[in-house]
Short mmCIF file of C-alpha atoms and ligand atoms in Angstrom, two decimals:
data_model
loop_
_atom_site.label_atom_id
_atom_site.label_comp_id
_atom_site.label_asym_id
_atom_site.label_seq_id
_atom_site.Cartn_x
_atom_site.Cartn_y
_atom_site.Cartn_z
CA MET A 1 152.03 105.62 129.07
CA PRO A 2 149.17 105.11 127.14
CA GLY A 3 148.66 107.89 124.34
CA ARG A 4 146.29 110.73 124.98
CA THR A 5 143.69 111.83 122.30
CA LEU A 6 143.49 115.42 121.14
CA HIS A 7 140.39 117.16 120.37
CA ILE A 8 139.92 119.99 117.86
CA ASP A 9 136.76 122.61 118.71
CA TRP A 10 135.87 123.63 114.95
CA THR A 11 133.97 126.42 116.42
CA ARG A 12 137.09 127.91 117.64
CA CYS A 13 139.77 127.04 115.12
CA ASP A 14 140.30 129.70 112.71
CA ALA A 15 143.27 127.91 110.69
CA ARG A 16 146.25 129.63 112.34
CA GLY A 17 148.00 126.45 111.80
CA SER A 18 150.46 126.55 114.51
CA CYS A 19 149.64 123.02 115.57
CA ILE A 20 150.13 121.73 111.98
CA GLU A 21 153.85 122.75 112.48
CA LEU A 22 154.22 121.38 115.68
CA LEU A 23 152.72 117.80 114.80
CA PRO A 24 153.42 117.47 111.03
CA GLU A 25 153.47 113.60 111.83
CA LEU A 26 149.72 113.83 112.67
CA LEU A 27 148.33 117.02 110.87
CA ARG A 28 148.32 118.38 107.57
CA ARG A 29 146.69 121.50 106.10
CA ASP A 30 143.48 121.06 104.19
CA ASN A 31 142.10 123.16 101.27
CA TRP A 32 141.44 125.92 103.68
CA GLY A 33 144.23 125.94 105.80
CA TYR A 34 142.45 123.80 108.64
CA PRO A 35 144.24 121.09 110.61
CA LEU A 36 143.45 117.66 108.97
CA ALA A 37 143.98 114.63 111.06
CA ARG A 38 143.57 111.26 109.86
CA THR A 39 140.32 110.98 111.90
CA GLY A 40 137.63 113.84 111.94
CA SER A 41 137.86 115.78 115.18
CA GLU A 42 139.61 113.72 117.59
CA PHE A 43 142.71 111.93 116.95
CA ALA A 44 145.31 109.83 118.88
CA VAL A 45 148.65 110.99 119.74
CA PRO A 46 151.12 108.43 120.25
CA ALA A 47 153.27 108.75 123.51
CA HIS A 48 156.43 109.64 121.76
CA LEU A 49 154.39 113.13 120.48
CA ASP A 50 152.94 113.65 123.59
CA ASP A 51 155.20 116.74 124.42
CA ALA A 52 154.48 118.03 121.03
CA ALA A 53 150.71 117.88 121.46
CA GLU A 54 151.19 119.55 124.79
CA ASP A 55 152.83 122.43 122.96
CA ALA A 56 150.09 122.50 120.38
CA VAL A 57 147.84 122.55 123.00
CA ASN A 58 149.23 125.61 124.89
CA LEU A 59 150.21 127.68 121.76
CA CYS A 60 146.92 127.59 119.84
CA PRO A 61 145.93 131.16 120.07
CA VAL A 62 142.10 130.63 120.40
CA LEU A 63 142.31 127.61 122.64
CA ALA A 64 140.83 125.26 120.07
CA LEU A 65 142.87 121.96 121.05
CA ARG A 66 142.29 120.09 124.30
CA PHE A 67 143.05 116.56 125.30
CA THR A 68 140.14 114.21 125.90
CA ALA A 69 140.29 110.88 127.86
CA PRO A 70 142.77 108.34 126.81
CA VAL A 71 142.33 106.47 123.83
CA ARG A 72 139.76 103.73 124.09
CA GLY A 73 140.53 100.35 122.54
CA MET B 1 85.49 112.90 149.39
CA THR B 2 88.88 113.86 149.80
CA MET B 3 91.38 114.77 146.78
CA PHE B 4 93.25 111.60 147.33
CA ASP B 5 89.98 109.24 147.19
CA ALA B 6 89.38 111.21 143.84
CA LEU B 7 92.86 110.02 142.52
CA THR B 8 92.43 106.59 143.50
CA ASP B 9 89.13 106.44 141.71
CA GLU B 10 90.45 107.62 138.48
CA GLN B 11 93.75 105.14 138.69
CA GLU B 12 91.18 102.35 138.98
CA THR B 13 89.47 103.32 135.36
CA PHE B 14 90.38 100.75 133.35
CA VAL B 15 91.54 101.99 129.80
CA ALA B 16 92.11 99.34 127.02
CA PRO B 17 95.41 100.14 124.92
CA PRO B 18 95.01 101.09 121.42
CA VAL B 19 94.50 98.27 119.02
CA GLY B 20 96.39 98.31 115.70
CA VAL B 21 98.71 100.61 114.38
CA ARG B 22 96.99 104.04 115.37
CA ARG B 23 98.67 104.55 118.77
CA LEU B 24 100.14 108.00 119.12
CA LEU B 25 97.72 109.47 116.68
CA ALA B 26 94.84 107.36 118.44
CA THR B 27 92.94 110.15 119.45
CA GLY B 28 90.32 112.39 117.62
CA ASP B 29 91.15 115.71 119.12
CA PRO B 30 93.87 116.83 121.42
CA SER B 31 91.84 117.44 124.37
CA LEU B 32 92.78 115.95 127.75
CA ARG B 33 89.19 114.49 128.16
CA THR B 34 90.07 112.36 124.89
CA HIS B 35 93.35 111.55 125.88
CA LEU B 36 92.36 110.24 129.31
CA ALA B 37 89.61 108.34 127.82
CA THR B 38 92.14 106.88 125.36
CA PHE B 39 94.77 106.00 127.11
CA GLY B 40 93.85 106.08 130.82
CA PRO B 41 95.97 108.16 133.28
CA LEU B 42 99.76 108.44 133.52
CA PRO B 43 100.88 105.92 136.09
CA ALA B 44 102.61 107.25 138.95
CA VAL B 45 106.12 107.26 139.19
CA ASP B 46 106.48 105.08 142.22
CA GLY B 47 104.58 102.53 140.88
CA LEU B 48 106.93 102.15 137.91
CA GLY B 49 110.08 100.85 139.87
CA GLY B 50 111.96 104.33 139.52
CA VAL B 51 114.73 104.85 136.95
CA ASP B 52 115.83 101.17 136.98
CA GLY B 53 112.04 100.10 136.38
CA VAL B 54 111.49 102.57 133.62
CA THR B 55 114.95 101.68 131.87
CA ALA B 56 114.25 98.17 132.35
CA ALA B 57 110.91 98.74 130.60
CA LEU B 58 112.19 100.80 127.62
CA GLU B 59 114.98 98.35 127.06
CA GLU B 60 112.60 95.47 126.78
CA ALA B 61 110.54 97.55 124.35
CA GLY B 62 113.59 98.02 122.37
CA LEU B 63 112.70 101.80 121.80
CA ALA B 64 115.19 103.91 119.56
CA GLY B 65 114.90 107.54 119.38
CA ARG B 66 112.84 109.02 116.54
CA GLY B 67 114.72 112.26 116.31
CA GLY B 68 117.28 110.93 113.57
CA ALA B 69 120.00 108.93 115.29
CA ALA B 70 118.27 106.01 116.73
CA PHE B 71 119.90 105.74 119.77
CA PRO B 72 118.51 103.10 122.33
CA THR B 73 116.25 105.50 124.63
CA TRP B 74 117.00 103.46 127.75
CA ARG B 75 120.69 103.85 127.73
CA LYS B 76 120.22 107.73 127.46
CA VAL B 77 117.88 107.71 130.43
CA ALA B 78 120.19 105.40 132.33
CA SER B 79 123.22 107.65 131.48
CA ALA B 80 121.42 110.87 132.91
CA ALA B 81 120.47 109.16 135.89
CA GLU B 82 124.10 107.92 136.72
CA SER B 83 125.72 111.33 138.25
CA GLY B 84 123.05 111.59 140.73
CA ARG B 85 123.18 115.39 139.79
CA ALA B 86 119.78 116.72 139.20
CA ALA B 87 119.13 116.37 135.51
CA ILE B 88 117.47 118.88 132.89
CA VAL B 89 114.91 117.17 130.49
CA VAL B 90 114.30 118.54 127.10
CA ALA B 91 111.68 117.31 124.62
CA ASN B 92 112.91 118.20 120.99
CA GLY B 93 110.08 119.26 118.94
CA SER B 94 112.25 121.51 116.90
CA GLU B 95 111.75 119.59 113.57
CA GLY B 96 114.34 121.46 111.54
CA GLU B 97 113.91 119.61 108.49
CA PRO B 98 111.69 121.13 106.44
CA MET B 99 110.27 118.13 104.81
CA SER B 100 109.35 116.56 108.20
CA ALA B 101 105.88 117.14 109.36
CA LYS B 102 105.40 114.52 111.98
CA ASP B 103 106.47 116.09 115.26
CA ALA B 104 103.95 119.16 114.53
CA THR B 105 101.51 116.74 113.59
CA LEU B 106 102.01 114.79 116.84
CA LEU B 107 102.00 118.11 118.89
CA HIS B 108 98.74 119.26 117.32
CA GLN B 109 96.84 115.85 117.78
CA SER B 110 98.31 114.25 120.94
CA PRO B 111 100.18 117.03 122.88
CA HIS B 112 99.08 115.16 126.12
CA LEU B 113 101.27 112.05 125.07
CA VAL B 114 104.38 114.08 124.63
CA LEU B 115 103.61 116.20 128.25
CA ASP B 116 103.09 112.79 129.55
CA GLY B 117 106.40 111.38 128.32
CA LEU B 118 108.36 114.55 129.31
CA LEU B 119 106.61 114.79 133.04
CA LEU B 120 107.56 111.06 133.48
CA VAL B 121 111.03 110.95 132.49
CA ALA B 122 111.66 114.24 134.59
CA GLY B 123 109.96 112.58 137.39
CA VAL B 124 111.76 109.28 137.27
CA LEU B 125 115.28 111.50 137.01
CA ARG B 126 113.79 113.79 139.65
CA ALA B 127 114.91 116.43 137.29
CA SER B 128 115.08 120.11 138.13
CA GLU B 129 113.43 121.67 134.75
CA ALA B 130 111.67 120.30 132.09
CA HIS B 131 111.71 121.85 128.83
CA LEU B 132 109.97 121.68 125.50
CA VAL B 133 111.26 123.27 122.27
CA THR B 134 109.46 123.52 119.25
CA THR B 135 108.37 126.25 116.40
CA ASP B 136 106.13 128.98 116.27
CA GLY B 137 103.24 127.15 114.69
CA GLN B 138 102.83 124.59 117.50
CA LEU B 139 102.84 127.02 120.38
CA ALA B 140 99.18 127.48 120.64
CA PRO B 141 98.04 123.79 120.91
CA LEU B 142 100.85 123.35 123.40
CA GLN B 143 99.73 126.38 125.57
CA ARG B 144 96.20 124.98 125.30
CA ALA B 145 96.94 121.58 126.59
CA ILE B 146 99.50 122.76 129.25
CA ALA B 147 96.52 124.89 130.64
CA GLU B 148 94.32 121.78 130.79
CA ARG B 149 96.51 120.22 133.35
CA ALA B 150 98.10 121.38 136.72
CA ASP B 151 100.91 118.83 136.65
CA ALA B 152 102.63 120.55 133.32
CA ARG B 153 102.44 123.95 135.00
CA GLY B 154 106.26 123.62 135.45
CA VAL B 155 106.99 122.79 131.72
CA ARG B 156 108.97 125.59 130.09
CA VAL B 157 108.09 126.03 126.46
CA ARG B 158 110.26 127.93 124.22
CA THR B 159 110.01 128.62 120.57
CA THR B 160 112.97 127.87 118.04
CA GLU B 161 114.18 129.10 114.93
CA ASP B 162 112.96 127.19 111.97
CA ARG B 163 116.49 126.39 110.92
CA PHE B 164 117.94 122.94 109.71
CA VAL B 165 120.31 122.60 112.55
CA SER B 166 118.37 124.13 115.32
CA GLY B 167 117.00 120.83 116.46
CA GLU B 168 120.53 119.43 116.92
CA ALA B 169 120.67 118.43 120.51
CA SER B 170 123.80 120.61 121.30
CA ALA B 171 122.04 123.51 119.58
CA VAL B 172 118.66 122.79 121.72
CA ALA B 173 120.97 123.02 124.77
CA ASN B 174 122.51 126.14 123.66
CA ALA B 175 119.10 127.51 122.83
CA ILE B 176 117.81 126.99 126.39
CA GLU B 177 121.00 128.15 128.09
CA ARG B 178 122.18 131.02 125.77
CA GLY B 179 119.34 132.12 123.77
CA ARG B 180 121.08 130.77 120.42
CA ALA B 181 120.08 127.79 118.60
CA ILE B 182 123.43 126.71 117.13
CA PRO B 183 125.53 123.51 118.10
CA ARG B 184 128.24 123.66 120.28
CA ASP B 185 131.53 121.97 120.74
CA HIS B 186 131.24 118.86 123.25
CA VAL B 187 133.64 116.25 124.19
CA VAL B 188 131.17 114.72 126.74
CA ARG B 189 127.56 113.46 125.99
CA LEU B 190 124.80 115.95 127.09
CA SER B 191 123.32 113.30 128.95
CA ILE B 192 126.50 113.54 131.45
CA ALA B 193 127.03 117.26 131.14
CA GLY B 194 125.03 119.83 129.09
CA ILE B 195 123.05 122.67 129.90
CA ALA B 196 125.19 124.46 132.70
CA GLY B 197 127.12 121.25 133.02
CA ARG B 198 124.08 119.12 134.46
CA PRO B 199 122.95 115.96 132.93
CA THR B 200 120.76 117.12 129.92
CA LEU B 201 118.58 114.61 128.18
CA VAL B 202 117.16 115.70 124.84
CA LEU B 203 114.67 113.57 123.54
CA ASN B 204 112.44 113.95 120.34
CA VAL B 205 108.78 114.49 121.10
CA GLU B 206 107.90 111.45 119.30
CA THR B 207 110.29 109.44 121.41
CA LEU B 208 108.47 110.72 124.58
CA ALA B 209 105.11 109.94 123.22
CA HIS B 210 106.17 106.29 122.91
CA ILE B 211 107.53 106.35 126.34
CA ALA B 212 103.88 107.40 127.53
CA VAL B 213 102.59 104.54 126.26
CA ILE B 214 104.92 102.10 127.05
CA VAL B 215 104.68 102.87 130.66
CA ARG B 216 101.03 102.59 130.55
CA PHE B 217 100.82 99.23 128.40
CA GLY B 218 104.05 97.54 128.75
CA ALA B 219 106.89 96.45 126.69
CA ALA B 220 105.08 93.15 125.23
CA TRP B 221 102.34 95.70 124.09
CA PHE B 222 104.94 97.80 122.42
CA ARG B 223 106.38 95.15 120.59
CA SER B 224 103.10 93.56 119.53
CA VAL B 225 102.99 95.80 116.48
CA GLY B 226 106.25 96.15 114.21
CA THR B 227 109.01 93.40 113.93
CA ALA B 228 111.61 92.10 116.31
CA ASP B 229 114.24 94.54 114.88
CA ASP B 230 111.72 97.30 114.51
CA PRO B 231 109.27 97.02 117.22
CA GLY B 232 106.31 99.43 117.89
CA THR B 233 105.08 102.05 115.54
CA ARG B 234 106.81 104.97 114.04
CA LEU B 235 105.48 108.31 112.44
CA LEU B 236 106.60 108.55 109.08
CA THR B 237 106.24 111.74 106.90
CA VAL B 238 105.83 111.49 102.98
CA ALA B 239 106.76 114.37 101.07
CA VAL B 240 105.48 114.22 97.61
CA ASP B 241 105.15 117.03 95.25
CA GLY B 242 104.90 119.71 97.57
CA THR B 243 102.60 118.12 100.03
CA ARG B 244 103.76 116.48 103.47
CA ARG B 245 101.80 113.43 104.78
CA VAL B 246 102.07 111.90 108.09
CA VAL B 247 101.31 108.47 108.71
CA GLU B 248 101.62 106.07 111.68
CA ALA B 249 103.12 102.79 110.42
CA ALA B 250 103.99 99.45 112.31
CA GLY B 251 108.04 99.20 112.41
CA GLY B 252 109.52 97.40 109.39
CA THR B 253 106.61 98.37 106.74
CA SER B 254 108.27 98.32 103.74
CA LEU B 255 108.87 101.55 101.79
CA ARG B 256 106.64 100.59 99.04
CA ARG B 257 103.69 99.98 101.51
CA ALA B 258 104.29 103.08 103.19
CA LEU B 259 104.07 105.33 100.14
CA GLU B 260 100.86 103.27 99.03
CA ALA B 261 99.41 104.14 102.41
CA THR B 262 99.83 107.82 101.73
CA GLY B 263 98.38 107.39 98.16
CA VAL B 264 101.34 107.42 96.33
CA ALA B 265 101.76 104.61 93.61
CA VAL B 266 105.10 103.15 93.51
CA GLU B 267 105.01 102.75 89.69
CA SER B 268 105.53 106.75 89.87
CA VAL B 269 108.20 106.90 91.86
CA ARG B 270 111.99 107.29 90.67
CA ALA B 271 113.67 107.60 93.93
CA VAL B 272 112.96 108.06 97.72
CA LEU B 273 115.36 110.09 99.77
CA VAL B 274 115.11 108.03 103.03
CA GLY B 275 115.77 109.46 106.35
CA GLY B 276 115.39 113.42 105.08
CA TYR B 277 117.98 115.64 103.75
CA HIS B 278 120.81 113.84 105.41
CA GLY B 279 119.39 110.67 104.38
CA ALA B 280 120.10 108.21 101.38
CA TRP B 281 118.61 107.72 97.95
CA ALA B 282 116.73 104.30 97.46
CA THR B 283 115.86 103.39 94.05
CA GLY B 284 114.79 99.70 92.43
CA GLU B 285 114.58 96.88 94.82
CA ALA B 286 115.53 99.07 97.64
CA LEU B 287 112.03 100.27 97.60
CA ASP B 288 110.95 96.96 98.82
CA ALA B 289 113.21 97.39 101.84
CA PRO B 290 111.63 97.72 105.40
CA ILE B 291 111.77 100.66 106.95
CA SER B 292 114.15 99.91 109.80
CA ALA B 293 117.87 100.12 110.51
CA ALA B 294 118.47 96.26 109.50
CA GLY B 295 116.13 96.53 106.56
CA LEU B 296 117.85 99.65 105.04
CA ALA B 297 121.65 99.13 105.93
CA PRO B 298 122.26 97.03 102.88
CA PHE B 299 121.59 100.10 101.01
CA GLY B 300 123.15 102.43 103.15
CA ALA B 301 120.34 103.91 104.36
CA ALA B 302 118.67 104.53 108.10
CA PRO B 303 114.88 105.39 109.03
CA GLY B 304 116.51 108.51 110.40
CA ALA B 305 113.38 110.93 111.58
CA GLY B 306 111.17 108.85 109.37
CA ILE B 307 111.20 111.31 106.25
CA LEU B 308 110.72 110.05 102.93
CA ILE B 309 110.91 112.02 100.14
CA VAL B 310 109.73 111.24 96.82
CA LEU B 311 111.44 112.03 93.52
CA SER B 312 108.54 111.21 90.95
CA ARG B 313 109.51 109.88 87.48
CA GLY B 314 110.14 112.45 84.82
CA HIS B 315 112.55 114.35 87.47
CA CYS B 316 116.26 114.32 87.39
CA GLY B 317 117.67 113.11 90.66
CA VAL B 318 120.99 114.65 90.15
CA VAL B 319 119.08 118.06 89.70
CA ARG B 320 117.19 117.40 92.88
CA ALA B 321 120.14 116.41 95.06
CA ALA B 322 122.06 119.61 93.92
CA GLU B 323 118.99 121.69 95.25
CA ILE B 324 119.16 120.02 98.38
CA ALA B 325 123.19 120.23 98.57
CA HIS B 326 122.72 123.92 98.06
CA TYR B 327 119.97 124.48 100.64
CA LEU B 328 122.01 122.38 103.34
CA ALA B 329 125.32 124.34 102.52
CA GLY B 330 122.82 127.63 103.28
CA GLN B 331 122.16 125.88 106.50
CA SER B 332 125.67 125.58 108.00
CA ALA B 333 125.78 127.67 111.20
CA GLY B 334 129.22 128.70 109.57
CA GLN B 335 131.13 128.28 112.70
CA CYS B 336 133.27 125.46 111.80
CA GLY B 337 135.85 125.84 109.09
CA PRO B 338 135.67 122.65 107.03
CA CYS B 339 131.85 122.77 107.21
CA ALA B 340 131.56 126.58 106.50
CA ASN B 341 134.26 126.29 103.43
CA GLY B 342 133.44 122.69 102.35
CA LEU B 343 129.58 122.66 102.06
CA PRO B 344 129.17 125.68 99.74
CA GLU B 345 132.11 124.06 97.49
CA ILE B 346 130.37 120.57 97.60
CA ALA B 347 126.86 122.41 96.68
CA GLU B 348 128.72 124.40 93.92
CA VAL B 349 130.13 121.26 92.13
CA MET B 350 127.09 119.30 92.51
CA GLY B 351 125.43 122.38 90.93
CA ARG B 352 127.96 122.25 87.79
CA LEU B 353 126.92 118.24 87.73
CA ALA B 354 123.08 119.19 87.57
CA ARG B 355 123.83 122.01 84.93
CA ARG B 356 125.62 119.12 82.79
CA ASP B 357 128.94 120.80 82.57
CA ARG B 358 131.06 118.42 80.60
CA ASP B 359 133.62 117.70 83.08
CA ALA B 360 134.33 114.33 84.01
CA SER B 361 136.19 114.80 86.98
CA LEU B 362 133.15 116.48 88.90
CA PRO B 363 132.04 113.06 91.01
CA ARG B 364 135.81 112.67 92.05
CA GLN B 365 135.96 116.10 93.24
CA LEU B 366 132.71 115.57 95.05
CA ARG B 367 134.25 112.42 96.80
CA GLU B 368 137.46 114.18 97.93
CA LEU B 369 135.38 117.26 99.08
CA GLY B 370 133.36 114.80 101.13
CA GLY B 371 136.49 113.06 102.59
CA LEU B 372 137.47 116.79 103.48
CA VAL B 373 134.33 117.46 105.66
CA ILE B 374 133.15 114.46 107.18
CA GLY B 375 133.82 114.16 110.99
CA ARG B 376 135.02 117.85 110.86
CA GLY B 377 132.41 119.87 112.77
CA ALA B 378 131.00 120.54 116.02
CA CYS B 379 127.51 118.58 114.47
CA HIS B 380 126.98 115.96 112.13
CA HIS B 381 125.68 118.39 109.55
CA PRO B 382 128.66 117.76 107.27
CA ASP B 383 128.32 114.12 107.60
CA GLY B 384 124.73 114.17 106.83
CA THR B 385 125.42 116.52 103.73
CA THR B 386 128.01 114.45 102.40
CA ARG B 387 126.00 111.11 102.86
CA MET B 388 123.38 112.48 100.78
CA VAL B 389 125.65 113.59 97.91
CA MET B 390 127.46 110.33 97.70
CA SER B 391 124.19 108.11 97.79
CA ALA B 392 123.08 110.42 94.92
CA LEU B 393 126.28 109.62 92.77
CA GLU B 394 125.56 106.26 93.52
CA ALA B 395 121.84 105.90 93.05
CA PHE B 396 121.94 108.09 90.24
CA GLU B 397 124.82 106.65 88.56
CA HIS B 398 123.54 106.50 85.07
CA ASP B 399 122.33 109.84 84.98
CA VAL B 400 125.86 111.03 86.51
CA HIS B 401 127.81 109.58 83.58
CA ALA B 402 124.96 111.08 81.39
CA HIS B 403 125.48 114.69 82.77
CA ALA B 404 129.27 114.63 82.60
CA ARG B 405 128.49 114.02 78.82
CA GLY B 406 126.13 116.99 78.67
CA LEU B 407 122.97 114.68 78.44
CA CYS B 408 120.44 113.81 80.98
CA GLN B 409 118.12 110.80 80.64
CA GLU B 410 115.61 111.38 82.77
CA VAL B 411 114.49 114.75 81.70
CA ALA B 412 114.58 115.34 77.86
C1 FMN C 501 121.99 118.71 111.81
C2 FMN C 501 120.98 118.12 112.78
C3 FMN C 501 119.60 118.26 112.97
C4 FMN C 501 118.97 117.84 113.84
N1 FMN C 501 117.37 118.35 114.14
C5 FMN C 501 116.75 117.46 115.02
C6 FMN C 501 115.51 117.80 115.09
O1 FMN C 501 114.87 118.88 114.70
N2 FMN C 501 114.54 117.22 116.00
C7 FMN C 501 115.15 116.32 116.71
O2 FMN C 501 114.49 115.70 117.66
N3 FMN C 501 116.27 115.74 116.67
C8 FMN C 501 117.11 116.59 115.54
N4 FMN C 501 118.20 115.84 115.59
C9 FMN C 501 119.05 114.91 116.36
C10 FMN C 501 119.28 115.36 117.89
O3 FMN C 501 120.59 115.78 117.67
C11 FMN C 501 119.06 114.32 118.89
O4 FMN C 501 119.96 113.14 118.61
C12 FMN C 501 117.74 113.99 119.20
O5 FMN C 501 116.85 114.91 119.11
C13 FMN C 501 117.47 112.96 120.35
O6 FMN C 501 116.26 112.33 120.40
P1 FMN C 501 116.07 110.88 120.32
O7 FMN C 501 117.04 110.28 121.20
O8 FMN C 501 114.81 110.81 120.66
O9 FMN C 501 116.00 110.57 118.89
C14 FMN C 501 119.22 116.53 114.70
C15 FMN C 501 120.61 116.24 114.44
C16 FMN C 501 121.37 116.94 113.56
C17 FMN C 501 122.76 116.31 113.48
S1 SF4 C 502 146.67 125.95 116.24
FE1 SF4 C 502 144.75 126.29 117.02
S2 SF4 C 502 143.61 127.73 115.47
FE2 SF4 C 502 145.38 127.01 114.50
S3 SF4 C 502 144.78 125.56 113.26
FE3 SF4 C 502 145.53 124.64 115.13
S4 SF4 C 502 143.57 124.32 116.10
FE4 SF4 C 502 143.27 125.72 114.48
S1 SF4 C 503 129.49 121.42 111.49
FE1 SF4 C 503 128.48 122.99 110.38
S2 SF4 C 503 126.43 123.32 111.06
FE2 SF4 C 503 127.37 121.91 112.36
S3 SF4 C 503 127.93 123.31 114.06
FE3 SF4 C 503 129.89 123.27 112.61
S4 SF4 C 503 129.22 125.08 111.20
FE4 SF4 C 503 127.63 124.45 112.37
#
């Protein structure tokens, strides 16, 4: 299964941080508590972390995370 | 004589294309009469070969958007046509950048070209709505122009707040849909799904004016001025000592010549902030670079919306960059954490550098903060702000070092 892409909606995210705990391999906390990925607002989720990513989407209290199209190229 | 005959008569009137580089600003006055005498009537949509014909002409012309991002216009039009759903076309005359005056100038001097472009694109896309968004100052000339012609009655004009991010495409769409000119999160392009999920084509007013002349006189005519990689003309705003001067220049004109054309002697110039507040600082040999994507790329700059902000000799680039960073931090819509928190911190550290705080770590702090905000917002405001600050650290490197030691070379 090709990896999916997660998108952070910064207009919703309020740094509650549950996604950072669920995806420590992909996210760390920035200076202000917001999730910091390797690439800005969209980041690739390797297949073996897909379940954890799914949890992060479902557990974000403000619905700031969502999957977008499969990773291109 | 029937109405139809009258139209046919008018279409047979031949109007020669403008010669030289005064194209969009070729008319002496904004009336419909002068507009028609200068450019002739707008060709009927049917004669242009539909969406395919128009996108082919725009591709051949090589027109790139004049609102800042320089995206190929034909691609945006083609993308809005793809879904087959009724599109919404928006003329973006928000001109949120305080140092820019070219869109206001265009709307005052040649409102009919902008309306032509908007109506033409709406026509080929069979759009259900055509909007024109601008600020208060341009409302009267626009309403006068619209009252002069029957075909523009359906254009919905709306004024927006005079804020830096109001003109960002998703903010413009948001203003139309929900009355709030702040950017919104989107994962698909607006040209595919924008206002109410419909294909929404947001084009800068200057881009639309170029479309209006390209469909009249053709791609070859468009390319007869400018360079192969920057065809046609572009409107430039030169901001110097509190004045803003607008000039229409051939694509690829050098910064030096553009400054001279507006009466600025390059010898008096310390640096130019190219592309406006989200732009990059040009100094030294960069002042001879052509104002085109390729010409400015080696200096990390881009034409953007054609804004050239002059820093005269005797003024400190670090201080000016800090003032701009402070302004930009205040213009954050405040809805995205990294932008709302990071930009004020960047402005604060930049302010300490400008005040010559003896702290050698300030440039490093700026680079780290920049890395924390880039790409982390619903719009590119954090990216643009960081670009300007990083470019200042580079262009004014000596001043930055001097400041860190409590000195300033430029101002005694
Ligand atoms: C912070 C920000 C502010 C912007 N302000 C404007 C503006 O005032 N006017 C404008 O035409 N484009 C502005 N843009 C660019 C628009 O998002 C969009 O790219 C443009 O209107 C598209 O038109 P074009 O393809 O004709 O250039 C802004 C972009 C950003 C990121
Ligand atoms: S869980 Fe949601 S609100 Fe919390 S940090 Fe992650 S994205 Fe932001
Ligand atoms: S990135 Fe900044 S300016 Fe852009 S929408 Fe978010 S808070 Fe507003």
